[in-house]
CSV table of N, CA and C in Angstrom, one decimal:
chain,number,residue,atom,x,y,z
H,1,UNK,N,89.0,-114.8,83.7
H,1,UNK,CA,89.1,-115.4,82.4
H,1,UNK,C,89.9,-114.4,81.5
H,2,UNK,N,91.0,-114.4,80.6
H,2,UNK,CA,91.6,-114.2,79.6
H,2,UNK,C,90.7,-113.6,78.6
H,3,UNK,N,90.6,-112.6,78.2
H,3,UNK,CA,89.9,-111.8,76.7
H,3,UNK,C,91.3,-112.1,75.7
H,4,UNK,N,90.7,-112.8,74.8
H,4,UNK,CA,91.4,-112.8,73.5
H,4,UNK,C,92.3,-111.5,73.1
H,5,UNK,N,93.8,-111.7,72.6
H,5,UNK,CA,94.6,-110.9,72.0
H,5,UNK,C,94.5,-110.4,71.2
H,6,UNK,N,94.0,-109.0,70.0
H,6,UNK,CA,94.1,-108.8,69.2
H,6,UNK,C,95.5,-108.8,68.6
H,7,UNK,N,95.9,-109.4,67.3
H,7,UNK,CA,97.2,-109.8,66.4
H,7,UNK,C,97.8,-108.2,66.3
H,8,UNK,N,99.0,-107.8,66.5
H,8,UNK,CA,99.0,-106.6,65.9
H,8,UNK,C,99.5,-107.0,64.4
H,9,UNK,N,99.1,-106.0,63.9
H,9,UNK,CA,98.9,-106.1,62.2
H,9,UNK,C,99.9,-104.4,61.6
H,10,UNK,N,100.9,-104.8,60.7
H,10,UNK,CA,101.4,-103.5,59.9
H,10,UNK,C,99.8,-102.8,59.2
H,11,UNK,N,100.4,-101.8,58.4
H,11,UNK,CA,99.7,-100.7,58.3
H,11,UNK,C,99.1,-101.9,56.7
H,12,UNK,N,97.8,-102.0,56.4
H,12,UNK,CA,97.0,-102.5,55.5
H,12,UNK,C,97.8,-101.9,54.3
H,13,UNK,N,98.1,-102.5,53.0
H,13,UNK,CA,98.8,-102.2,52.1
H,13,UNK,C,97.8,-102.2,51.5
H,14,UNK,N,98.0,-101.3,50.1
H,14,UNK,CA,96.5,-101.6,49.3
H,14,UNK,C,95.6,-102.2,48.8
H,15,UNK,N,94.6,-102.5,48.8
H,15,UNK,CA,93.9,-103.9,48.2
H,15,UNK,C,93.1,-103.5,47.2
H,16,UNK,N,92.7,-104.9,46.3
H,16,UNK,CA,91.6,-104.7,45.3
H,16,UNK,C,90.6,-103.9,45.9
H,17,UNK,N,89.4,-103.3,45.0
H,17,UNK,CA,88.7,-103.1,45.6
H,17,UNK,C,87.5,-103.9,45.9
H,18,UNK,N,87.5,-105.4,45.4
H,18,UNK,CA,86.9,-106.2,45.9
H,18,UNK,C,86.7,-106.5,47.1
H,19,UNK,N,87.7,-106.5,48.0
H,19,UNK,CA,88.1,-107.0,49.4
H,19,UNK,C,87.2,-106.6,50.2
H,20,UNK,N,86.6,-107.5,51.2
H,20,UNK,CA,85.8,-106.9,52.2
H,20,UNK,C,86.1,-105.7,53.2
H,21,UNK,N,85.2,-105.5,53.6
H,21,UNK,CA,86.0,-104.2,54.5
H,21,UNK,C,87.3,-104.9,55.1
H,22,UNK,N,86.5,-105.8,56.1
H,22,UNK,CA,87.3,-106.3,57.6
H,22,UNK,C,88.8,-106.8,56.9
H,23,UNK,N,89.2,-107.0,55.3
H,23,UNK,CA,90.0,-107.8,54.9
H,23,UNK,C,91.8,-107.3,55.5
H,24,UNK,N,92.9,-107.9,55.5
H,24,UNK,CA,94.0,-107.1,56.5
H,24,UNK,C,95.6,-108.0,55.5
H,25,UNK,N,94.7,-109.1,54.7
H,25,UNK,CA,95.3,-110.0,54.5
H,25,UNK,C,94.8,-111.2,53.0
H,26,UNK,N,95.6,-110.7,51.7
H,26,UNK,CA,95.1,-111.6,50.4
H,26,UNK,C,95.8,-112.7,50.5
H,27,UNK,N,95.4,-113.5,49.5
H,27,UNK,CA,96.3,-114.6,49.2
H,27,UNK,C,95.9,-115.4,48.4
H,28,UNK,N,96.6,-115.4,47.1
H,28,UNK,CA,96.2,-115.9,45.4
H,28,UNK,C,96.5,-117.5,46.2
H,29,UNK,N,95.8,-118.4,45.2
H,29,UNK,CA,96.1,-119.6,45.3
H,29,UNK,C,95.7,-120.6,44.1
H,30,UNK,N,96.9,-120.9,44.0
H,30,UNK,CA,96.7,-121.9,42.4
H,30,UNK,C,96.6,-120.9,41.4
H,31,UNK,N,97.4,-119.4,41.4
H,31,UNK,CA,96.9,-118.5,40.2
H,31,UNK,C,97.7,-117.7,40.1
H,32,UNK,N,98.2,-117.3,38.5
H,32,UNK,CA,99.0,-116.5,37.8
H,32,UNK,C,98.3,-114.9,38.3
H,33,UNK,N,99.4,-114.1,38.5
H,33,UNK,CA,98.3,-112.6,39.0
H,33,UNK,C,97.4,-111.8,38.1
H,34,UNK,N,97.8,-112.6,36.9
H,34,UNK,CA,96.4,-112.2,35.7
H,34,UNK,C,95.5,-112.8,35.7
H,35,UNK,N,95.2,-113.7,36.5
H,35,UNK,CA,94.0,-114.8,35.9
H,35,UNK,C,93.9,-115.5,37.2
H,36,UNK,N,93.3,-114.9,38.8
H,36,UNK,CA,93.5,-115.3,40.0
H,36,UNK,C,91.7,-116.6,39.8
H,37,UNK,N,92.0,-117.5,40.5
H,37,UNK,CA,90.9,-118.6,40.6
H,37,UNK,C,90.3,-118.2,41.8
H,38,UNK,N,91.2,-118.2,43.0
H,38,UNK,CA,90.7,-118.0,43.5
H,38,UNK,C,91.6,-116.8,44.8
H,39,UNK,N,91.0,-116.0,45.5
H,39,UNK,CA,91.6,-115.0,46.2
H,39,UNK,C,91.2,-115.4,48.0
H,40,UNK,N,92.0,-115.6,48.9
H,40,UNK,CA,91.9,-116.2,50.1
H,40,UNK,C,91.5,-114.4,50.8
H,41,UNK,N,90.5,-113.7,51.6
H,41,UNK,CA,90.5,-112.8,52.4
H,41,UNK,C,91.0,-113.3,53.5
H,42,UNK,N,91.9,-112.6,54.6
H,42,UNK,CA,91.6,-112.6,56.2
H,42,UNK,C,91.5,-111.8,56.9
H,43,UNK,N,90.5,-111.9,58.2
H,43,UNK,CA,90.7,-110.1,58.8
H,43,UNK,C,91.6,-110.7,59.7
H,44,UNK,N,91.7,-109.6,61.0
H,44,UNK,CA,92.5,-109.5,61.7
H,44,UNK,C,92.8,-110.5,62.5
H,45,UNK,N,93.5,-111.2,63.3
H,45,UNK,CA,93.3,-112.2,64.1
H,45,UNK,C,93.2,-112.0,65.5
H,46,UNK,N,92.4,-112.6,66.2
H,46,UNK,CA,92.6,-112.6,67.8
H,46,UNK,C,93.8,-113.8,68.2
H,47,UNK,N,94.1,-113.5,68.8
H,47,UNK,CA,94.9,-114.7,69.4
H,47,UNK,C,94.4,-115.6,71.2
H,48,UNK,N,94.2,-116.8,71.1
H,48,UNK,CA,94.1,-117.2,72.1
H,48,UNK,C,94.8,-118.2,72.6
H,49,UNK,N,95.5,-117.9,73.6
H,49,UNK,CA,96.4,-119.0,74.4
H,49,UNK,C,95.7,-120.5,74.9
H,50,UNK,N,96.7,-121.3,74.6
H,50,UNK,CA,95.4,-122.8,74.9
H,50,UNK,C,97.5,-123.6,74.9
H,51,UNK,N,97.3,-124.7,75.6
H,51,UNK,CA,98.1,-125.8,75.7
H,51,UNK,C,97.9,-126.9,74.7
H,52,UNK,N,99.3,-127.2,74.4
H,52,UNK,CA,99.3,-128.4,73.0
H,52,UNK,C,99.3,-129.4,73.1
H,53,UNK,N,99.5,-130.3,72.8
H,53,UNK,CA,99.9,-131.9,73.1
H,53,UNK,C,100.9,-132.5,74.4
H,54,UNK,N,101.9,-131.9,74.0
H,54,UNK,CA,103.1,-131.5,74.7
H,54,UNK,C,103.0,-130.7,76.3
H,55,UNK,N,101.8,-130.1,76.2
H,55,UNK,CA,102.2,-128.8,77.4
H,55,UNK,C,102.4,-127.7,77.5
H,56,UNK,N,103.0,-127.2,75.7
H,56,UNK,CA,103.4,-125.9,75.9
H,56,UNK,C,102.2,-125.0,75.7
H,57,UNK,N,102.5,-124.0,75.9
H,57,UNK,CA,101.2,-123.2,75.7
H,57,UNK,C,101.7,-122.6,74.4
H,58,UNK,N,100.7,-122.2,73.3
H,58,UNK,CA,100.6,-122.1,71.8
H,58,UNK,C,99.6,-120.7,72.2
H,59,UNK,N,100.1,-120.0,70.8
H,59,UNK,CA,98.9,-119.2,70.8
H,59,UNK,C,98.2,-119.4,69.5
H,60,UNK,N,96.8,-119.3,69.7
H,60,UNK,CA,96.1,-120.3,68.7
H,60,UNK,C,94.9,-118.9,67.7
H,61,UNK,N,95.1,-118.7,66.4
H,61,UNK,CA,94.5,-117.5,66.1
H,61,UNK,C,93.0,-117.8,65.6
H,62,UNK,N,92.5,-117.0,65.7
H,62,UNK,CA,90.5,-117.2,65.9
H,62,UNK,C,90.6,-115.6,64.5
H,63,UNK,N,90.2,-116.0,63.1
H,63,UNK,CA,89.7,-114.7,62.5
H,63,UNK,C,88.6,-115.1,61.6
H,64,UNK,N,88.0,-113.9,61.0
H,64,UNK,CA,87.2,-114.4,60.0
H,64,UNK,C,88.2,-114.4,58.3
H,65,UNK,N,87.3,-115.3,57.9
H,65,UNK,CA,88.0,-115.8,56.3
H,65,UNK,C,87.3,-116.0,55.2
H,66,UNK,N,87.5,-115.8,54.2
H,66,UNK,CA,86.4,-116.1,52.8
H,66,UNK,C,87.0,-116.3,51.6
H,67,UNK,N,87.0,-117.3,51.2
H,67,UNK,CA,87.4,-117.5,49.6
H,67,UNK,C,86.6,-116.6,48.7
H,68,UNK,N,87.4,-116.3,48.1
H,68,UNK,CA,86.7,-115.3,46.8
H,68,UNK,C,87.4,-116.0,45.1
H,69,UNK,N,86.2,-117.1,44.7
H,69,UNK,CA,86.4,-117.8,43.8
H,69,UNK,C,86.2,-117.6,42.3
H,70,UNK,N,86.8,-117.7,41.8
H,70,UNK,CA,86.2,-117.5,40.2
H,70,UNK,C,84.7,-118.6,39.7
H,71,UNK,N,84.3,-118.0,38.8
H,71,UNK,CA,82.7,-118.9,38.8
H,71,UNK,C,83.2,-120.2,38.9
H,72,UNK,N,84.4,-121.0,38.2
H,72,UNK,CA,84.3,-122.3,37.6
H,72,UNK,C,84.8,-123.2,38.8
H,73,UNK,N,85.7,-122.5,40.3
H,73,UNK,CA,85.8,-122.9,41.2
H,73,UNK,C,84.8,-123.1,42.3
H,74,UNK,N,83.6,-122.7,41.9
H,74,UNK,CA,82.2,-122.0,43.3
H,74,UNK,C,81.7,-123.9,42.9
H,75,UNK,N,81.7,-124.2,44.1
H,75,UNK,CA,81.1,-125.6,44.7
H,75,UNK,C,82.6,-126.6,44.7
H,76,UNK,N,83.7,-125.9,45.3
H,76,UNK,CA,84.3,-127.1,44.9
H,76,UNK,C,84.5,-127.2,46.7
H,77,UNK,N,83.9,-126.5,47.6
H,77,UNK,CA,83.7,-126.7,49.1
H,77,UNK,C,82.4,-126.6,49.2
H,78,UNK,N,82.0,-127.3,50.6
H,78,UNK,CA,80.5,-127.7,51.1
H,78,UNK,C,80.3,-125.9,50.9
H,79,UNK,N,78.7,-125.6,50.9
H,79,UNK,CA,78.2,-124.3,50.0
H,79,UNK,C,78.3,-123.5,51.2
H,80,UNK,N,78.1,-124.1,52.7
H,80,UNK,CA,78.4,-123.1,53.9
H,80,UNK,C,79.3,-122.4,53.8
H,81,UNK,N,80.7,-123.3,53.4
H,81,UNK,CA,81.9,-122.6,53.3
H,81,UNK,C,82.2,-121.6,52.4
H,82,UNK,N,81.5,-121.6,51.3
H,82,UNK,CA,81.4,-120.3,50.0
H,82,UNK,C,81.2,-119.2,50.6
H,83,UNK,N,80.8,-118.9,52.0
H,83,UNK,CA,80.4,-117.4,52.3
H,83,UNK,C,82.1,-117.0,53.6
H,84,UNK,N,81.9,-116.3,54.1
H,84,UNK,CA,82.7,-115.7,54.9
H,84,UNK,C,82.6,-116.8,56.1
H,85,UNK,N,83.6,-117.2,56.5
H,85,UNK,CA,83.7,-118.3,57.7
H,85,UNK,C,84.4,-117.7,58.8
H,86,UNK,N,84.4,-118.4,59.8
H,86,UNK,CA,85.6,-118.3,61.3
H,86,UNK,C,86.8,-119.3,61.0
H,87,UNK,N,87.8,-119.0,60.9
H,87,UNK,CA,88.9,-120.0,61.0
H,87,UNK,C,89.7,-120.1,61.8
H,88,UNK,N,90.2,-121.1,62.8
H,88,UNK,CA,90.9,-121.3,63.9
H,88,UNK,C,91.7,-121.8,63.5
H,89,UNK,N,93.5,-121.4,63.8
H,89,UNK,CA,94.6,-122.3,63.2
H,89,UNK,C,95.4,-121.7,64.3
H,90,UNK,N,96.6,-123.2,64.9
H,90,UNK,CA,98.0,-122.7,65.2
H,90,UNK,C,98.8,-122.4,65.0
H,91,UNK,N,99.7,-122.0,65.6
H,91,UNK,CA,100.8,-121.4,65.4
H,91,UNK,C,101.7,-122.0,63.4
H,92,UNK,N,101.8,-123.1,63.6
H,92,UNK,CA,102.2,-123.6,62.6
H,92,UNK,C,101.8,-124.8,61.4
H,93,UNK,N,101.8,-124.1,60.4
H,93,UNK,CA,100.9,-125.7,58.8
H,93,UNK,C,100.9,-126.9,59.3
H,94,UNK,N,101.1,-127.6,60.4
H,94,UNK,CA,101.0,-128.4,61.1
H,94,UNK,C,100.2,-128.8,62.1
H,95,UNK,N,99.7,-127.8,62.9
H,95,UNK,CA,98.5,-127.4,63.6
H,95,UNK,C,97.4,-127.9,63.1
H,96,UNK,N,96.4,-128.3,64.1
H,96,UNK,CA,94.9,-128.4,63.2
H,96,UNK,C,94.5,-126.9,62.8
H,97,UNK,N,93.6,-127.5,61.6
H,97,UNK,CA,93.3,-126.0,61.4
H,97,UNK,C,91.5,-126.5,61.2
H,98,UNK,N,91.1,-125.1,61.6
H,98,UNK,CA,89.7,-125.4,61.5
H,98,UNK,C,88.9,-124.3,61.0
H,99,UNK,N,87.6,-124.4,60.2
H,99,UNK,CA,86.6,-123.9,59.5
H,99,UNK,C,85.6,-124.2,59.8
H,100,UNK,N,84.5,-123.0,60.6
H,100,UNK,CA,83.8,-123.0,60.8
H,100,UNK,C,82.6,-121.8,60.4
H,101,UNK,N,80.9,-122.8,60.4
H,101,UNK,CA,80.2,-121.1,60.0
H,101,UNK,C,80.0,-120.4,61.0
H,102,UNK,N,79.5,-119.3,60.7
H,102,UNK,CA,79.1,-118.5,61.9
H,102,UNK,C,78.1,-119.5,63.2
H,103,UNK,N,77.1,-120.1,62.5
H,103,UNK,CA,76.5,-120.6,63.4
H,103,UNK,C,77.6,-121.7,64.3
H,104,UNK,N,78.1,-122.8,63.7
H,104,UNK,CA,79.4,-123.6,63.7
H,104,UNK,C,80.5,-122.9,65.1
H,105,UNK,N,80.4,-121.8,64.7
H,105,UNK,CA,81.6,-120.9,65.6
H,105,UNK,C,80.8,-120.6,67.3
H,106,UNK,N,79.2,-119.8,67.0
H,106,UNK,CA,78.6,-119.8,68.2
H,106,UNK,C,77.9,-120.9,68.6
H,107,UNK,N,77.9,-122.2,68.3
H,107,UNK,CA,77.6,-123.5,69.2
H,107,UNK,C,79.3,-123.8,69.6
H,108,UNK,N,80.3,-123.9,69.1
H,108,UNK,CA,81.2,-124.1,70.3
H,108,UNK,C,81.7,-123.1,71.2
H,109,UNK,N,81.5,-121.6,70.6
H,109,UNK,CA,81.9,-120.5,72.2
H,109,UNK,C,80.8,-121.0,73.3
H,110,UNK,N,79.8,-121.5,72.7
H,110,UNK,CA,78.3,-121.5,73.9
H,110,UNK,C,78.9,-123.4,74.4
H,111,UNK,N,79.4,-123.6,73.6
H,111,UNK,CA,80.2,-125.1,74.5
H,111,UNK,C,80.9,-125.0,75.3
H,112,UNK,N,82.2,-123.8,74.6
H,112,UNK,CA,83.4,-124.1,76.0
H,112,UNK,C,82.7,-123.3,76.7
H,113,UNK,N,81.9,-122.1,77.0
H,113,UNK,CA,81.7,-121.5,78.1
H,113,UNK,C,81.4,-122.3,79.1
H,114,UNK,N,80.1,-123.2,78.5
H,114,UNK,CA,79.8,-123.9,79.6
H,114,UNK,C,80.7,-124.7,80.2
H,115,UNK,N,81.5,-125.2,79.2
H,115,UNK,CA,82.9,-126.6,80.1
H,115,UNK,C,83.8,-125.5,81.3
H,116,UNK,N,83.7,-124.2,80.7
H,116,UNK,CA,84.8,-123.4,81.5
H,116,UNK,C,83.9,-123.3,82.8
H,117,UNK,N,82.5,-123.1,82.8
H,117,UNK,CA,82.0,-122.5,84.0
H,117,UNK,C,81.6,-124.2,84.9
H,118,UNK,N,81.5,-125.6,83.8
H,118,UNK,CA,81.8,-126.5,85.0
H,118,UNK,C,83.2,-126.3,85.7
H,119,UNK,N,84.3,-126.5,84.8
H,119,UNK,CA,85.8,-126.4,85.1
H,119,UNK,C,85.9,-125.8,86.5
H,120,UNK,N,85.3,-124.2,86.8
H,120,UNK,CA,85.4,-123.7,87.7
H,120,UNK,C,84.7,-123.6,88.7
H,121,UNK,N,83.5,-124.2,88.5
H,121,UNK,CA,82.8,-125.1,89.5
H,121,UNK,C,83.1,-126.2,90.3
H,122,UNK,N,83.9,-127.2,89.2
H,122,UNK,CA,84.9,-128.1,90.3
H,122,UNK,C,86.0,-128.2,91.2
H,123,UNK,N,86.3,-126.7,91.0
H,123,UNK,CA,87.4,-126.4,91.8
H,123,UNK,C,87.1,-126.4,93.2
């Protein structure tokens, strides 16, 4: 079985000091740089190879993520999603992208394992 890729990542430029440790990666959204609503964190990405619609094989990135909201934006996502999540996205804004909690993220590694170890059972 394939171990996930770690992304290589340039040297971390400086961050707020809000930023979580793990953070590698900001990103304002909907906000003048004086008056941010809200601030996107991401750490580092793994990358995992997986096949697309098509056939090709895509590399598909697995990191952790966290909105960091101003008060008047906090509930405008389900409340799980207000804390630090897993987000799965492809290669490109077109890709599905996906948001998951921590718990969210280990019920489907504990799914595909198991499809991988029927998979290789049926062989």
């Amino acid at each position: 079985m394939a171990e996930p890729v770690r992304a290589a990542s340039a040297a971390r430029p400086p961050h707020p000091q809000h930023c979580p440790p793990w953070c590698i990666d900001c990103r304002h959204d909907d906000a003048d740089p004086f008056s941010p609503r809200a601030l996107l964190h991401r750490g580092a990405a793994d990358i995992v190879h997986a096949y697309d619609d098509a056939c090709l094989l895509v590399e598909t990135q697995v990191r952790v993520a966290y909105w960091d909201k101003a008060p008047d934006w906090i509930g405008t996502d389900p409340a799980d999603l207000e804390r630090p999540y897993v987000e799965i996205s492809g290669p490109t804004e077109d890709d599905p992208h996906l948001s998951l909690t921590p718990e969210h993220a280990r019920a489907l590694a504990a799914a595909l394992l198991r499809a991988a170890d029927t998979a290789d059972a049926a062989i």
